Short mmCIF file of C-alpha atoms in Angstrom, two decimals:
data_model
loop_
_atom_site.label_atom_id
_atom_site.label_comp_id
_atom_site.label_asym_id
_atom_site.label_seq_id
_atom_site.Cartn_x
_atom_site.Cartn_y
_atom_site.Cartn_z
CA MET O 1 22.26 -144.64 -29.31
CA GLN O 2 19.28 -145.87 -31.31
CA ASN O 3 17.25 -142.79 -30.34
CA LYS O 4 20.09 -140.53 -31.44
CA PHE O 5 20.26 -142.34 -34.78
CA ILE O 6 16.51 -141.96 -35.30
CA GLY O 7 16.74 -138.28 -34.42
CA LEU O 8 19.57 -137.79 -36.90
CA VAL O 9 17.53 -139.47 -39.64
CA LEU O 10 14.52 -137.26 -38.86
CA CYS O 11 16.66 -134.12 -38.97
CA LEU O 12 18.16 -135.20 -42.27
CA GLY O 13 14.67 -135.77 -43.63
CA LEU O 14 13.63 -132.27 -42.61
CA VAL O 15 16.67 -130.80 -44.33
CA LEU O 16 16.00 -132.70 -47.54
CA ALA O 17 12.38 -131.64 -47.48
CA SER O 18 13.22 -127.97 -47.00
CA PRO O 19 12.77 -125.48 -49.85
CA MET O 20 16.51 -124.84 -49.89
CA ALA O 21 17.27 -128.53 -50.47
CA ALA O 22 14.48 -128.81 -53.02
CA ALA O 23 15.90 -125.84 -54.93
CA SER O 24 19.43 -127.24 -55.01
CA GLY O 25 18.60 -129.35 -58.07
CA GLU O 26 17.33 -126.27 -59.88
CA ASP O 27 20.47 -124.35 -58.86
CA LYS O 28 22.65 -127.05 -60.40
CA LEU O 29 20.52 -127.04 -63.54
CA ALA O 30 20.92 -123.25 -63.85
CA LYS O 31 24.68 -123.58 -63.42
CA ASP O 32 24.83 -126.34 -66.06
CA ALA O 33 22.83 -124.13 -68.43
CA THR O 34 25.31 -121.31 -67.78
CA ASP O 35 28.16 -123.64 -68.76
CA VAL O 36 26.43 -124.32 -72.09
CA ILE O 37 26.13 -120.58 -72.80
CA GLU O 38 29.75 -120.04 -71.82
CA ALA O 39 30.74 -122.66 -74.39
CA LEU O 40 29.17 -120.44 -77.05
CA THR O 41 31.51 -117.60 -76.14
CA ARG O 42 34.54 -119.85 -76.50
CA ILE O 43 33.83 -120.95 -80.08
CA PRO O 44 31.83 -118.16 -81.75
CA GLU O 45 33.19 -118.99 -85.21
CA THR O 46 31.68 -122.49 -85.09
CA GLY O 47 28.73 -121.84 -82.78
CA ILE O 48 25.26 -120.39 -83.14
CA PRO O 49 25.29 -117.30 -85.39
CA THR O 50 25.21 -114.15 -83.27
CA ARG O 51 22.79 -112.53 -85.70
CA LEU O 52 20.24 -115.26 -85.00
CA LEU O 53 20.61 -114.74 -81.25
CA ASP O 54 20.40 -110.97 -81.60
CA ASP O 55 17.01 -111.34 -83.27
CA ALA O 56 15.73 -114.01 -80.87
CA TYR O 57 12.56 -113.41 -78.89
CA ALA O 58 13.40 -116.20 -76.45
CA ILE O 59 16.11 -118.77 -75.76
CA ALA O 60 15.86 -122.13 -74.01
CA VAL O 61 18.89 -124.02 -72.71
CA ILE O 62 18.36 -127.67 -71.79
CA PRO O 63 21.59 -129.28 -70.56
CA GLY O 64 22.05 -133.03 -70.55
CA VAL O 65 18.99 -134.14 -72.53
CA ILE O 66 18.86 -137.91 -72.20
CA LYS O 67 18.07 -140.11 -75.19
CA VAL O 68 17.67 -143.72 -74.22
CA GLY O 69 16.06 -146.86 -75.62
CA PHE O 70 16.20 -149.87 -77.89
CA LEU O 71 14.20 -149.65 -81.14
CA LEU O 72 11.85 -147.17 -79.46
CA ALA O 73 13.90 -144.22 -78.24
CA GLY O 74 12.79 -141.46 -75.92
CA ARG O 75 14.09 -138.07 -74.85
CA TYR O 76 13.87 -136.22 -71.56
CA GLY O 77 15.45 -133.04 -70.30
CA LYS O 78 14.94 -130.06 -68.00
CA GLY O 79 16.21 -126.57 -68.65
CA LEU O 80 15.71 -122.81 -68.53
CA LEU O 81 13.65 -120.52 -70.76
CA VAL O 82 14.10 -116.73 -70.93
CA VAL O 83 12.28 -114.16 -73.05
CA ARG O 84 13.12 -110.64 -74.14
CA THR O 85 11.21 -107.78 -72.61
CA PRO O 86 10.13 -104.75 -74.66
CA GLU O 87 13.31 -103.06 -73.37
CA ARG O 88 15.31 -106.00 -74.76
CA GLU O 89 16.30 -107.18 -71.32
CA TRP O 90 16.35 -110.91 -70.63
CA SER O 91 13.59 -111.98 -68.26
CA ASN O 92 13.89 -114.13 -65.19
CA PRO O 93 14.33 -117.78 -66.20
CA SER O 94 11.45 -120.23 -66.06
CA PHE O 95 12.08 -123.94 -65.84
CA ILE O 96 10.82 -126.16 -68.64
CA THR O 97 10.78 -129.83 -69.54
CA LEU O 98 11.40 -131.42 -72.92
CA THR O 99 9.94 -134.85 -73.60
CA GLY O 100 9.48 -136.82 -76.78
CA GLY O 101 10.20 -139.98 -78.68
CA SER O 102 11.21 -141.28 -82.06
CA PHE O 103 11.30 -144.63 -83.82
CA GLY O 104 14.42 -146.13 -85.32
CA LEU O 105 17.28 -148.51 -84.78
CA GLN O 106 18.68 -146.66 -81.80
CA VAL O 107 20.48 -148.55 -79.09
CA GLY O 108 21.91 -147.35 -75.80
CA ALA O 109 21.84 -144.02 -74.01
CA GLN O 110 23.00 -140.61 -75.12
CA SER O 111 23.19 -137.23 -73.38
CA THR O 112 23.48 -133.91 -75.18
CA ASP O 113 22.97 -130.22 -74.47
CA VAL O 114 20.17 -128.53 -76.39
CA ILE O 115 19.58 -124.85 -77.21
CA LEU O 116 16.36 -123.60 -78.77
CA VAL O 117 16.16 -120.15 -80.37
CA PHE O 118 12.62 -118.77 -80.63
CA LYS O 119 11.90 -116.18 -83.30
CA ASN O 120 8.51 -114.92 -82.13
CA LYS O 121 6.14 -114.56 -79.19
CA ARG O 122 3.49 -117.00 -80.43
CA SER O 123 5.46 -120.12 -79.51
CA ILE O 124 6.15 -118.80 -76.01
CA ASP O 125 2.48 -117.92 -75.45
CA ASN O 126 1.56 -121.49 -76.36
CA ILE O 127 4.11 -122.89 -73.89
CA VAL O 128 2.87 -120.59 -71.12
CA ASN O 129 -0.74 -121.62 -71.80
CA GLY O 130 -0.02 -125.35 -71.81
CA LYS O 131 2.60 -127.00 -73.97
CA ILE O 132 3.71 -127.24 -77.58
CA THR O 133 4.77 -130.13 -79.74
CA LEU O 134 7.71 -129.13 -81.89
CA GLY O 135 7.02 -129.51 -85.57
CA ALA O 136 3.26 -129.75 -85.04
CA ASP O 137 2.35 -126.63 -83.05
CA ALA O 138 5.42 -124.64 -84.10
CA ALA O 139 7.70 -124.97 -87.11
CA ILE O 140 11.18 -126.05 -86.04
CA ALA O 141 14.38 -126.55 -88.00
CA ALA O 142 17.98 -127.52 -87.32
CA GLY O 143 19.71 -124.18 -86.90
CA PRO O 144 22.53 -122.84 -89.07
CA VAL O 145 26.02 -122.93 -87.57
CA GLY O 146 29.17 -120.82 -87.83
CA ARG O 147 30.15 -118.40 -90.57
CA ARG O 148 27.91 -120.03 -93.18
CA GLY O 149 25.10 -119.71 -90.69
CA GLU O 150 25.73 -115.99 -90.36
CA ALA O 151 25.25 -115.64 -94.10
CA ALA O 152 22.09 -117.77 -93.97
CA THR O 153 20.52 -115.48 -91.40
CA ASP O 154 20.70 -112.63 -93.90
CA GLY O 155 17.87 -114.37 -95.76
CA GLN O 156 14.34 -114.96 -94.56
CA LEU O 157 14.57 -118.01 -92.34
CA LYS O 158 11.10 -119.45 -92.10
CA ALA O 159 11.05 -121.59 -88.96
CA GLU O 160 9.69 -120.27 -85.67
CA ILE O 161 12.27 -122.19 -83.64
CA TYR O 162 15.86 -123.20 -84.43
CA SER O 163 17.37 -126.11 -82.54
CA TYR O 164 20.96 -126.92 -81.67
CA SER O 165 22.83 -129.64 -79.84
CA ARG O 166 26.24 -129.56 -78.22
CA SER O 167 28.24 -132.75 -78.10
CA ARG O 168 31.97 -133.05 -77.47
CA GLY O 169 32.25 -129.28 -77.34
CA LEU O 170 30.83 -128.66 -80.81
CA PHE O 171 27.48 -127.13 -81.76
CA ALA O 172 25.34 -128.51 -84.55
CA GLY O 173 21.76 -128.26 -85.75
CA ILE O 174 19.50 -131.02 -84.47
CA SER O 175 16.02 -132.24 -85.37
CA LEU O 176 13.61 -132.30 -82.43
CA GLU O 177 10.31 -132.75 -84.25
CA GLY O 178 7.76 -134.49 -82.10
CA ALA O 179 9.27 -133.41 -78.78
CA ALA O 180 7.03 -131.50 -76.35
CA LEU O 181 7.94 -128.41 -74.34
CA GLN O 182 6.14 -127.56 -71.12
CA ILE O 183 6.59 -125.22 -68.14
CA ASP O 184 7.88 -127.01 -65.03
CA GLU O 185 5.63 -125.40 -62.44
CA SER O 186 6.97 -127.31 -59.43
CA ALA O 187 10.58 -126.45 -60.27
CA ASN O 188 9.64 -122.77 -60.53
CA GLU O 189 7.93 -122.88 -57.13
CA ASP O 190 10.96 -124.53 -55.53
CA TYR O 191 13.48 -122.22 -57.19
CA TYR O 192 11.75 -118.92 -56.42
CA GLY O 193 10.31 -120.06 -53.11
CA GLN O 194 6.78 -118.96 -54.03
CA PRO O 195 3.82 -121.35 -54.24
CA ASP O 196 1.70 -121.07 -57.38
CA ILE O 197 4.05 -118.62 -59.08
CA SER O 198 3.15 -118.40 -62.76
CA SER O 199 5.56 -118.35 -65.67
CA ALA O 200 3.87 -115.11 -66.81
CA ALA O 201 4.85 -113.52 -63.49
CA ILE O 202 8.39 -114.87 -63.80
CA PHE O 203 8.80 -113.44 -67.29
CA GLY O 204 7.04 -110.14 -66.59
CA ASP O 205 8.24 -109.11 -63.12
CA LEU O 206 11.88 -108.04 -63.34
CA SER O 207 11.74 -106.99 -59.69
CA LEU O 208 11.30 -110.64 -58.71
CA ARG O 209 14.17 -111.75 -56.52
CA ARG O 210 16.54 -113.78 -58.67
CA PRO O 211 18.58 -116.56 -57.07
CA ALA O 212 22.33 -116.17 -57.56
CA SER O 213 22.48 -118.92 -60.19
CA ALA O 214 19.80 -117.11 -62.24
CA LYS O 215 21.77 -113.85 -62.08
CA THR O 216 24.89 -115.63 -63.31
CA PHE O 217 22.97 -117.26 -66.16
CA ILE O 218 21.52 -113.91 -67.30
CA GLN O 219 24.89 -112.16 -67.02
CA THR O 220 26.52 -114.84 -69.13
CA LEU O 221 23.76 -114.66 -71.72
CA ASN O 222 24.12 -110.86 -71.83
CA ARG O 223 27.81 -111.20 -72.67
CA TYR O 224 26.93 -113.23 -75.73
CA THR O 225 23.84 -111.25 -76.70
CA PRO O 226 24.58 -107.61 -75.77
CA LYS O 227 21.85 -105.02 -76.23
CA PRO O 228 22.33 -102.84 -79.33
#
């Protein structure tokens, strides 16, 4: 009986160590990110202006960013980043991390969904080549929301990145200055099943085999940001 128990534990360990098990966390993250995009389609009149998304070079969706601390608060989240190709197709998603901190009288824990809308290629190149600190390496601003936001996008919005949070079903602009964005190389390797796969290859090779959860994410994003 003891030998059978040990064998069962060893088998379970092999399953958990397998690429499929390792990728399950990324699959869930992709599905959670899809849910955030689907929420946009349900409340377009109070969500992110479609004009801003139509002009976006890239979009990051980071579900369940955790903010926790007493006096000194920190943030941490993992999400997906996609870029537009020259044909205005959305690329394969790359996994990213968001980390950062802020000072203030902040007590307890808080979780919120975050969407970042990138206006140009420069910010993405910096992420691919290392990481960026929002507000320092790239200008970031709380994004406009709803019908008033649609009117605002008719002007020349100056920030490179616009940031949003979703809490209790509603979208609002959020300040994320000081937070850092970085490619999650290990998550990409697990998700695509390829060691040492680069984010440049993920963004540039549309023939790369997409997991089902990535296909669903892109399809959902396409419904909200159709090609002209």
